[in-house]
Amino acid sequence: MIDLRSDTVTRPSRAMLEAMMAAPVGDDVYGDDPTVNALQHYAAALSGKEAALFLPTGTQANLVALLSHCERGEEYIVGQGAHNYLYEAGGAAVLGSISAAAHRCRRRRYAAAGERGGKD
């Protein structure tokens, strides 16, 4: 059985290892990886878009979103109960040098300035 909960819980089978060893590879930073290029073209066609970005995990998607909006040394505003604040904040700090400015939320909305009473 292949368990996709994490990349650490399933050990590759011999067939999987052989497929990895036989796969054509290249540097995807320079657009030279045929497997990555094929996946990107497939995702674009599947979504009906000119181009697509495949992010296999929510953590990766959250980091891409944060890093596309923040420069190094900046902060992002987040609710104290948000998943990326509680479980992923270290990634933004380590990989992007950005920090979380956590605020109280009520019913999934940010408290207005008057509701906070100037505290936070």
Tab-separated table of N, CA and C in Angstrom:
chain	number	residue	atom	x	y	z
A	1	MET	N	0.840	-1.176	0.000
A	1	MET	CA	0.000	0.000	0.000
A	1	MET	C	0.887	1.242	0.000
A	2	ILE	N	0.485	2.249	-0.743
A	2	ILE	CA	1.187	3.525	-0.766
A	2	ILE	C	0.430	4.484	0.143
A	3	ASP	N	1.104	4.979	1.153
A	3	ASP	CA	0.515	5.879	2.136
A	3	ASP	C	1.008	7.287	1.831
A	4	LEU	N	0.131	8.181	1.413
A	4	LEU	CA	0.518	9.522	0.989
A	4	LEU	C	0.399	10.580	2.083
A	5	ARG	N	0.269	10.153	3.350
A	5	ARG	CA	0.179	11.142	4.434
A	5	ARG	C	1.428	11.992	4.531
A	6	SER	N	2.567	11.420	4.259
A	6	SER	CA	3.832	12.130	4.379
A	6	SER	C	4.860	11.434	3.508
A	7	ASP	N	5.907	12.147	3.158
A	7	ASP	CA	6.961	11.529	2.352
A	7	ASP	C	7.831	10.584	3.177
A	8	THR	N	7.571	10.480	4.466
A	8	THR	CA	8.408	9.631	5.319
A	8	THR	C	7.748	8.328	5.727
A	9	VAL	N	6.460	8.147	5.446
A	9	VAL	CA	5.786	6.947	5.936
A	9	VAL	C	5.774	5.791	4.939
A	10	THR	N	5.984	6.062	3.668
A	10	THR	CA	6.028	4.994	2.666
A	10	THR	C	7.444	4.868	2.136
A	11	ARG	N	7.982	3.693	2.219
A	11	ARG	CA	9.299	3.429	1.649
A	11	ARG	C	9.109	3.025	0.194
A	12	PRO	N	9.931	3.544	-0.714
A	12	PRO	CA	9.764	3.191	-2.123
A	12	PRO	C	10.034	1.709	-2.379
A	13	SER	N	9.206	1.135	-3.241
A	13	SER	CA	9.403	-0.260	-3.646
A	13	SER	C	10.555	-0.324	-4.650
A	14	ARG	N	10.969	-1.523	-4.998
A	14	ARG	CA	12.039	-1.689	-5.988
A	14	ARG	C	11.620	-1.061	-7.324
A	15	ALA	N	10.359	-1.274	-7.719
A	15	ALA	CA	9.868	-0.697	-8.972
A	15	ALA	C	9.891	0.835	-8.924
A	16	MET	N	9.536	1.393	-7.781
A	16	MET	CA	9.576	2.848	-7.635
A	16	MET	C	11.006	3.361	-7.741
A	17	LEU	N	11.930	2.680	-7.084
A	17	LEU	CA	13.335	3.084	-7.149
A	17	LEU	C	13.870	2.991	-8.570
A	18	GLU	N	13.511	1.926	-9.278
A	18	GLU	CA	13.958	1.771	-10.664
A	18	GLU	C	13.391	2.877	-11.551
A	19	ALA	N	12.129	3.230	-11.335
A	19	ALA	CA	11.525	4.317	-12.105
A	19	ALA	C	12.234	5.639	-11.826
A	20	MET	N	12.602	5.877	-10.571
A	20	MET	CA	13.324	7.105	-10.224
A	20	MET	C	14.694	7.141	-10.892
A	21	MET	N	15.368	6.002	-10.885
A	21	MET	CA	16.711	5.943	-11.476
A	21	MET	C	16.672	6.109	-12.998
A	22	ALA	N	15.582	5.675	-13.627
A	22	ALA	CA	15.476	5.736	-15.084
A	22	ALA	C	14.853	7.045	-15.582
A	23	ALA	N	14.313	7.839	-14.685
A	23	ALA	CA	13.615	9.061	-15.094
A	23	ALA	C	14.585	10.072	-15.689
A	24	PRO	N	14.184	10.707	-16.796
A	24	PRO	CA	15.025	11.775	-17.350
A	24	PRO	C	14.986	12.972	-16.401
A	25	VAL	N	16.124	13.570	-16.149
A	25	VAL	CA	16.190	14.690	-15.211
A	25	VAL	C	16.922	15.867	-15.834
A	26	GLY	N	16.706	17.007	-15.272
A	26	GLY	CA	17.375	18.232	-15.672
A	26	GLY	C	17.171	19.248	-14.568
A	27	ASP	N	17.738	20.416	-14.744
A	27	ASP	CA	17.627	21.465	-13.735
A	27	ASP	C	16.349	22.254	-13.984
A	28	ASP	N	15.364	22.086	-13.102
A	28	ASP	CA	14.085	22.768	-13.317
A	28	ASP	C	14.183	24.274	-13.118
A	29	VAL	N	15.208	24.751	-12.414
A	29	VAL	CA	15.398	26.197	-12.260
A	29	VAL	C	15.616	26.844	-13.623
A	30	TYR	N	16.298	26.130	-14.512
A	30	TYR	CA	16.577	26.638	-15.855
A	30	TYR	C	15.583	26.112	-16.891
A	31	GLY	N	14.529	25.434	-16.437
A	31	GLY	CA	13.532	24.910	-17.358
A	31	GLY	C	13.991	23.687	-18.120
A	32	ASP	N	14.975	22.959	-17.580
A	32	ASP	CA	15.577	21.824	-18.280
A	32	ASP	C	15.116	20.461	-17.792
A	33	ASP	N	14.153	20.391	-16.886
A	33	ASP	CA	13.705	19.088	-16.393
A	33	ASP	C	12.465	18.665	-17.174
A	34	PRO	N	12.588	17.644	-18.033
A	34	PRO	CA	11.451	17.261	-18.870
A	34	PRO	C	10.249	16.761	-18.072
A	35	THR	N	10.480	16.137	-16.933
A	35	THR	CA	9.369	15.645	-16.122
A	35	THR	C	8.596	16.810	-15.507
A	36	VAL	N	9.316	17.781	-14.971
A	36	VAL	CA	8.669	18.968	-14.400
A	36	VAL	C	7.940	19.739	-15.491
A	37	ASN	N	8.578	19.907	-16.644
A	37	ASN	CA	7.943	20.630	-17.750
A	37	ASN	C	6.660	19.939	-18.200
A	38	ALA	N	6.696	18.612	-18.311
A	38	ALA	CA	5.505	17.863	-18.723
A	38	ALA	C	4.385	18.018	-17.696
A	39	LEU	N	4.729	17.967	-16.412
A	39	LEU	CA	3.727	18.135	-15.359
A	39	LEU	C	3.113	19.531	-15.420
A	40	GLN	N	3.937	20.550	-15.631
A	40	GLN	CA	3.425	21.917	-15.696
A	40	GLN	C	2.508	22.108	-16.899
A	41	HIS	N	2.883	21.545	-18.045
A	41	HIS	CA	2.036	21.647	-19.238
A	41	HIS	C	0.717	20.898	-19.030
A	42	TYR	N	0.795	19.741	-18.403
A	42	TYR	CA	-0.410	18.955	-18.121
A	42	TYR	C	-1.344	19.725	-17.185
A	43	ALA	N	-0.790	20.297	-16.112
A	43	ALA	CA	-1.605	21.049	-15.157
A	43	ALA	C	-2.233	22.273	-15.820
A	44	ALA	N	-1.487	22.935	-16.705
A	44	ALA	CA	-2.029	24.092	-17.417
A	44	ALA	C	-3.185	23.676	-18.320
A	45	ALA	N	-3.001	22.584	-19.059
A	45	ALA	CA	-4.064	22.104	-19.945
A	45	ALA	C	-5.278	21.650	-19.142
A	46	LEU	N	-5.033	20.976	-18.045
A	46	LEU	CA	-6.114	20.466	-17.203
A	46	LEU	C	-6.957	21.602	-16.627
A	47	SER	N	-6.293	22.700	-16.263
A	47	SER	CA	-7.005	23.831	-15.665
A	47	SER	C	-7.477	24.845	-16.701
A	48	GLY	N	-7.110	24.628	-17.970
A	48	GLY	CA	-7.519	25.556	-19.022
A	48	GLY	C	-6.802	26.886	-18.952
A	49	LYS	N	-5.629	26.899	-18.363
A	49	LYS	CA	-4.850	28.128	-18.211
A	49	LYS	C	-3.595	28.060	-19.073
A	50	GLU	N	-3.000	29.225	-19.327
A	50	GLU	CA	-1.766	29.253	-20.102
A	50	GLU	C	-0.614	28.632	-19.332
A	51	ALA	N	-0.611	28.815	-18.032
A	51	ALA	CA	0.470	28.270	-17.206
A	51	ALA	C	-0.116	27.870	-15.859
A	52	ALA	N	0.543	26.948	-15.206
A	52	ALA	CA	0.056	26.486	-13.909
A	52	ALA	C	1.239	26.194	-13.000
A	53	LEU	N	1.005	26.274	-11.714
A	53	LEU	CA	2.003	25.947	-10.709
A	53	LEU	C	1.421	24.858	-9.830
A	54	PHE	N	2.122	23.742	-9.737
A	54	PHE	CA	1.650	22.626	-8.924
A	54	PHE	C	2.331	22.678	-7.570
A	55	LEU	N	1.546	22.789	-6.523
A	55	LEU	CA	2.061	22.789	-5.162
A	55	LEU	C	1.463	21.587	-4.453
A	56	PRO	N	2.274	20.567	-4.176
A	56	PRO	CA	1.739	19.309	-3.668
A	56	PRO	C	1.252	19.342	-2.225
A	57	THR	N	1.599	20.367	-1.461
A	57	THR	CA	1.158	20.407	-0.071
A	57	THR	C	0.587	21.778	0.270
A	58	GLY	N	-0.275	21.797	1.271
A	58	GLY	CA	-0.815	23.058	1.757
A	58	GLY	C	0.262	23.937	2.366
A	59	THR	N	1.223	23.317	3.035
A	59	THR	CA	2.332	24.075	3.619
A	59	THR	C	3.102	24.806	2.528
A	60	GLN	N	3.393	24.108	1.452
A	60	GLN	CA	4.121	24.728	0.348
A	60	GLN	C	3.296	25.854	-0.274
A	61	ALA	N	2.005	25.630	-0.458
A	61	ALA	CA	1.142	26.662	-1.028
A	61	ALA	C	1.090	27.893	-0.123
A	62	ASN	N	0.986	27.685	1.184
A	62	ASN	CA	0.967	28.813	2.117
A	62	ASN	C	2.276	29.590	2.065
A	63	LEU	N	3.400	28.886	1.994
A	63	LEU	CA	4.693	29.566	1.921
A	63	LEU	C	4.832	30.362	0.630
A	64	VAL	N	4.414	29.786	-0.483
A	64	VAL	CA	4.478	30.504	-1.757
A	64	VAL	C	3.641	31.779	-1.677
A	65	ALA	N	2.450	31.680	-1.101
A	65	ALA	CA	1.591	32.854	-0.969
A	65	ALA	C	2.247	33.922	-0.095
A	66	LEU	N	2.761	33.524	1.059
A	66	LEU	CA	3.397	34.492	1.959
A	66	LEU	C	4.635	35.118	1.326
A	67	LEU	N	5.474	34.295	0.715
A	67	LEU	CA	6.724	34.803	0.156
A	67	LEU	C	6.501	35.636	-1.097
A	68	SER	N	5.362	35.468	-1.760
A	68	SER	CA	5.079	36.300	-2.931
A	68	SER	C	4.556	37.675	-2.521
A	69	HIS	N	4.115	37.815	-1.281
A	69	HIS	CA	3.581	39.089	-0.802
A	69	HIS	C	4.534	39.840	0.117
A	70	CYS	N	5.486	39.162	0.722
A	70	CYS	CA	6.356	39.790	1.718
A	70	CYS	C	7.810	39.771	1.266
A	71	GLU	N	8.503	40.846	1.567
A	71	GLU	CA	9.953	40.908	1.378
A	71	GLU	C	10.616	40.476	2.681
A	72	ARG	N	11.874	40.119	2.610
A	72	ARG	CA	12.618	39.736	3.813
A	72	ARG	C	12.537	40.852	4.851
A	73	GLY	N	12.302	40.452	6.100
A	73	GLY	CA	12.236	41.415	7.193
A	73	GLY	C	10.850	41.988	7.439
A	74	GLU	N	9.888	41.669	6.586
A	74	GLU	CA	8.537	42.195	6.769
A	74	GLU	C	7.703	41.258	7.642
A	75	GLU	N	6.506	41.715	7.981
A	75	GLU	CA	5.558	40.922	8.763
A	75	GLU	C	4.322	40.644	7.924
A	76	TYR	N	3.637	39.575	8.272
A	76	TYR	CA	2.317	39.327	7.700
A	76	TYR	C	1.316	39.252	8.843
A	77	ILE	N	0.102	39.727	8.587
A	77	ILE	CA	-0.955	39.734	9.597
A	77	ILE	C	-1.695	38.411	9.521
A	78	VAL	N	-1.895	37.797	10.669
A	78	VAL	CA	-2.529	36.482	10.716
A	78	VAL	C	-3.333	36.355	12.005
A	79	GLY	N	-4.398	35.583	11.951
A	79	GLY	CA	-5.181	35.315	13.152
A	79	GLY	C	-4.456	34.343	14.064
A	80	GLN	N	-4.629	34.504	15.374
A	80	GLN	CA	-3.942	33.640	16.340
A	80	GLN	C	-4.315	32.174	16.204
A	81	GLY	N	-5.475	31.886	15.642
A	81	GLY	CA	-5.898	30.501	15.486
A	81	GLY	C	-5.663	29.939	14.097
A	82	ALA	N	-5.031	30.708	13.218
A	82	ALA	CA	-4.817	30.261	11.839
A	82	ALA	C	-3.836	29.094	11.792
A	83	HIS	N	-4.123	28.156	10.909
A	83	HIS	CA	-3.281	26.964	10.784
A	83	HIS	C	-1.828	27.339	10.491
A	84	ASN	N	-1.626	28.256	9.536
A	84	ASN	CA	-0.238	28.580	9.187
A	84	ASN	C	0.494	29.299	10.320
A	85	TYR	N	-0.236	29.946	11.219
A	85	TYR	CA	0.417	30.560	12.375
A	85	TYR	C	0.750	29.509	13.431
A	86	LEU	N	-0.192	28.629	13.702
A	86	LEU	CA	0.009	27.623	14.751
A	86	LEU	C	0.995	26.530	14.357
A	87	TYR	N	0.989	26.124	13.092
A	87	TYR	CA	1.752	24.939	12.702
A	87	TYR	C	2.824	25.181	11.645
A	88	GLU	N	2.827	26.351	10.995
A	88	GLU	CA	3.767	26.567	9.899
A	88	GLU	C	4.574	27.852	10.019
A	89	ALA	N	4.439	28.593	11.090
A	89	ALA	CA	5.082	29.905	11.194
A	89	ALA	C	6.597	29.818	11.092
A	90	GLY	N	7.167	28.735	11.535
A	90	GLY	CA	8.618	28.588	11.460
A	90	GLY	C	9.134	28.596	10.042
A	91	GLY	N	8.378	28.032	9.114
A	91	GLY	CA	8.808	27.994	7.717
A	91	GLY	C	8.926	29.381	7.121
A	92	ALA	N	7.955	30.239	7.385
A	92	ALA	CA	7.997	31.602	6.864
A	92	ALA	C	9.196	32.358	7.431
A	93	ALA	N	9.464	32.151	8.712
A	93	ALA	CA	10.594	32.828	9.349
A	93	ALA	C	11.924	32.308	8.819
A	94	VAL	N	12.048	30.997	8.727
A	94	VAL	CA	13.319	30.403	8.302
A	94	VAL	C	13.569	30.623	6.817
A	95	LEU	N	12.575	30.346	5.987
A	95	LEU	CA	12.770	30.408	4.540
A	95	LEU	C	12.616	31.809	3.964
A	96	GLY	N	11.797	32.646	4.603
A	96	GLY	CA	11.547	33.963	4.047
A	96	GLY	C	12.005	35.122	4.892
A	97	SER	N	12.483	34.852	6.088
A	97	SER	CA	12.867	35.914	7.026
A	97	SER	C	11.722	36.893	7.244
A	98	ILE	N	10.494	36.366	7.299
A	98	ILE	CA	9.326	37.190	7.596
A	98	ILE	C	8.697	36.668	8.880
A	99	SER	N	8.045	37.556	9.600
A	99	SER	CA	7.472	37.142	10.877
A	99	SER	C	5.971	37.388	10.893
A	100	ALA	N	5.299	36.659	11.757
A	100	ALA	CA	3.848	36.752	11.880
A	100	ALA	C	3.468	37.819	12.893
A	101	ALA	N	2.508	38.650	12.527
A	101	ALA	CA	1.898	39.596	13.455
A	101	ALA	C	0.519	39.026	13.767
A	102	ALA	N	0.446	38.229	14.827
A	102	ALA	CA	-0.791	37.513	15.155
A	102	ALA	C	-1.764	38.416	15.895
A	103	HIS	N	-3.023	38.328	15.513
A	103	HIS	CA	-4.078	39.122	16.130
A	103	HIS	C	-5.235	38.222	16.532
A	104	ARG	N	-5.964	38.662	17.551
A	104	ARG	CA	-7.166	37.932	17.967
A	104	ARG	C	-8.207	38.006	16.862
A	105	CYS	N	-8.934	36.938	16.694
A	105	CYS	CA	-10.030	36.903	15.721
A	105	CYS	C	-11.295	36.459	16.421
A	106	ARG	N	-12.400	36.965	15.949
A	106	ARG	CA	-13.702	36.528	16.444
A	106	ARG	C	-14.488	36.002	15.254
A	107	ARG	N	-14.887	34.759	15.356
A	107	ARG	CA	-15.693	34.131	14.303
A	107	ARG	C	-15.047	34.292	12.933
A	108	ARG	N	-13.768	34.008	12.886
A	108	ARG	CA	-12.998	34.029	11.649
A	108	ARG	C	-12.937	35.407	10.991
A	109	ARG	N	-13.011	36.450	11.782
A	109	ARG	CA	-12.800	37.792	11.244
A	109	ARG	C	-11.927	38.539	12.237
A	110	TYR	N	-11.212	39.500	11.739
A	110	TYR	CA	-10.352	40.279	12.613
A	110	TYR	C	-11.187	41.257	13.418
A	111	ALA	N	-10.849	41.420	14.682
A	111	ALA	CA	-11.558	42.360	15.542
A	111	ALA	C	-11.267	43.782	15.075
A	112	ALA	N	-12.300	44.605	15.011
A	112	ALA	CA	-12.121	46.005	14.642
A	112	ALA	C	-11.324	46.709	15.731
A	113	ALA	N	-10.701	47.822	15.374
A	113	ALA	CA	-9.839	48.534	16.318
A	113	ALA	C	-10.577	48.879	17.603
A	114	GLY	N	-11.842	49.297	17.500
A	114	GLY	CA	-12.612	49.648	18.686
A	114	GLY	C	-12.896	48.456	19.585
A	115	GLU	N	-13.017	47.268	18.989
A	115	GLU	CA	-13.292	46.063	19.772
A	115	GLU	C	-12.065	45.618	20.555
A	116	ARG	N	-10.900	45.954	20.067
A	116	ARG	CA	-9.666	45.544	20.744
A	116	ARG	C	-9.348	46.446	21.920
A	117	GLY	N	-9.916	47.648	21.921
A	117	GLY	CA	-9.637	48.587	22.999
A	117	GLY	C	-8.181	49.030	23.008
A	118	GLY	N	-7.578	49.055	21.829
A	118	GLY	CA	-6.189	49.489	21.723
A	118	GLY	C	-5.185	48.464	22.186
A	119	LYS	N	-5.624	47.255	22.489
A	119	LYS	CA	-4.718	46.216	22.979
A	119	LYS	C	-4.465	45.198	21.876
A	120	ASP	N	-3.310	44.723	21.791
A	120	ASP	CA	-2.861	43.623	20.944
A	120	ASP	C	-1.390	43.697	20.938
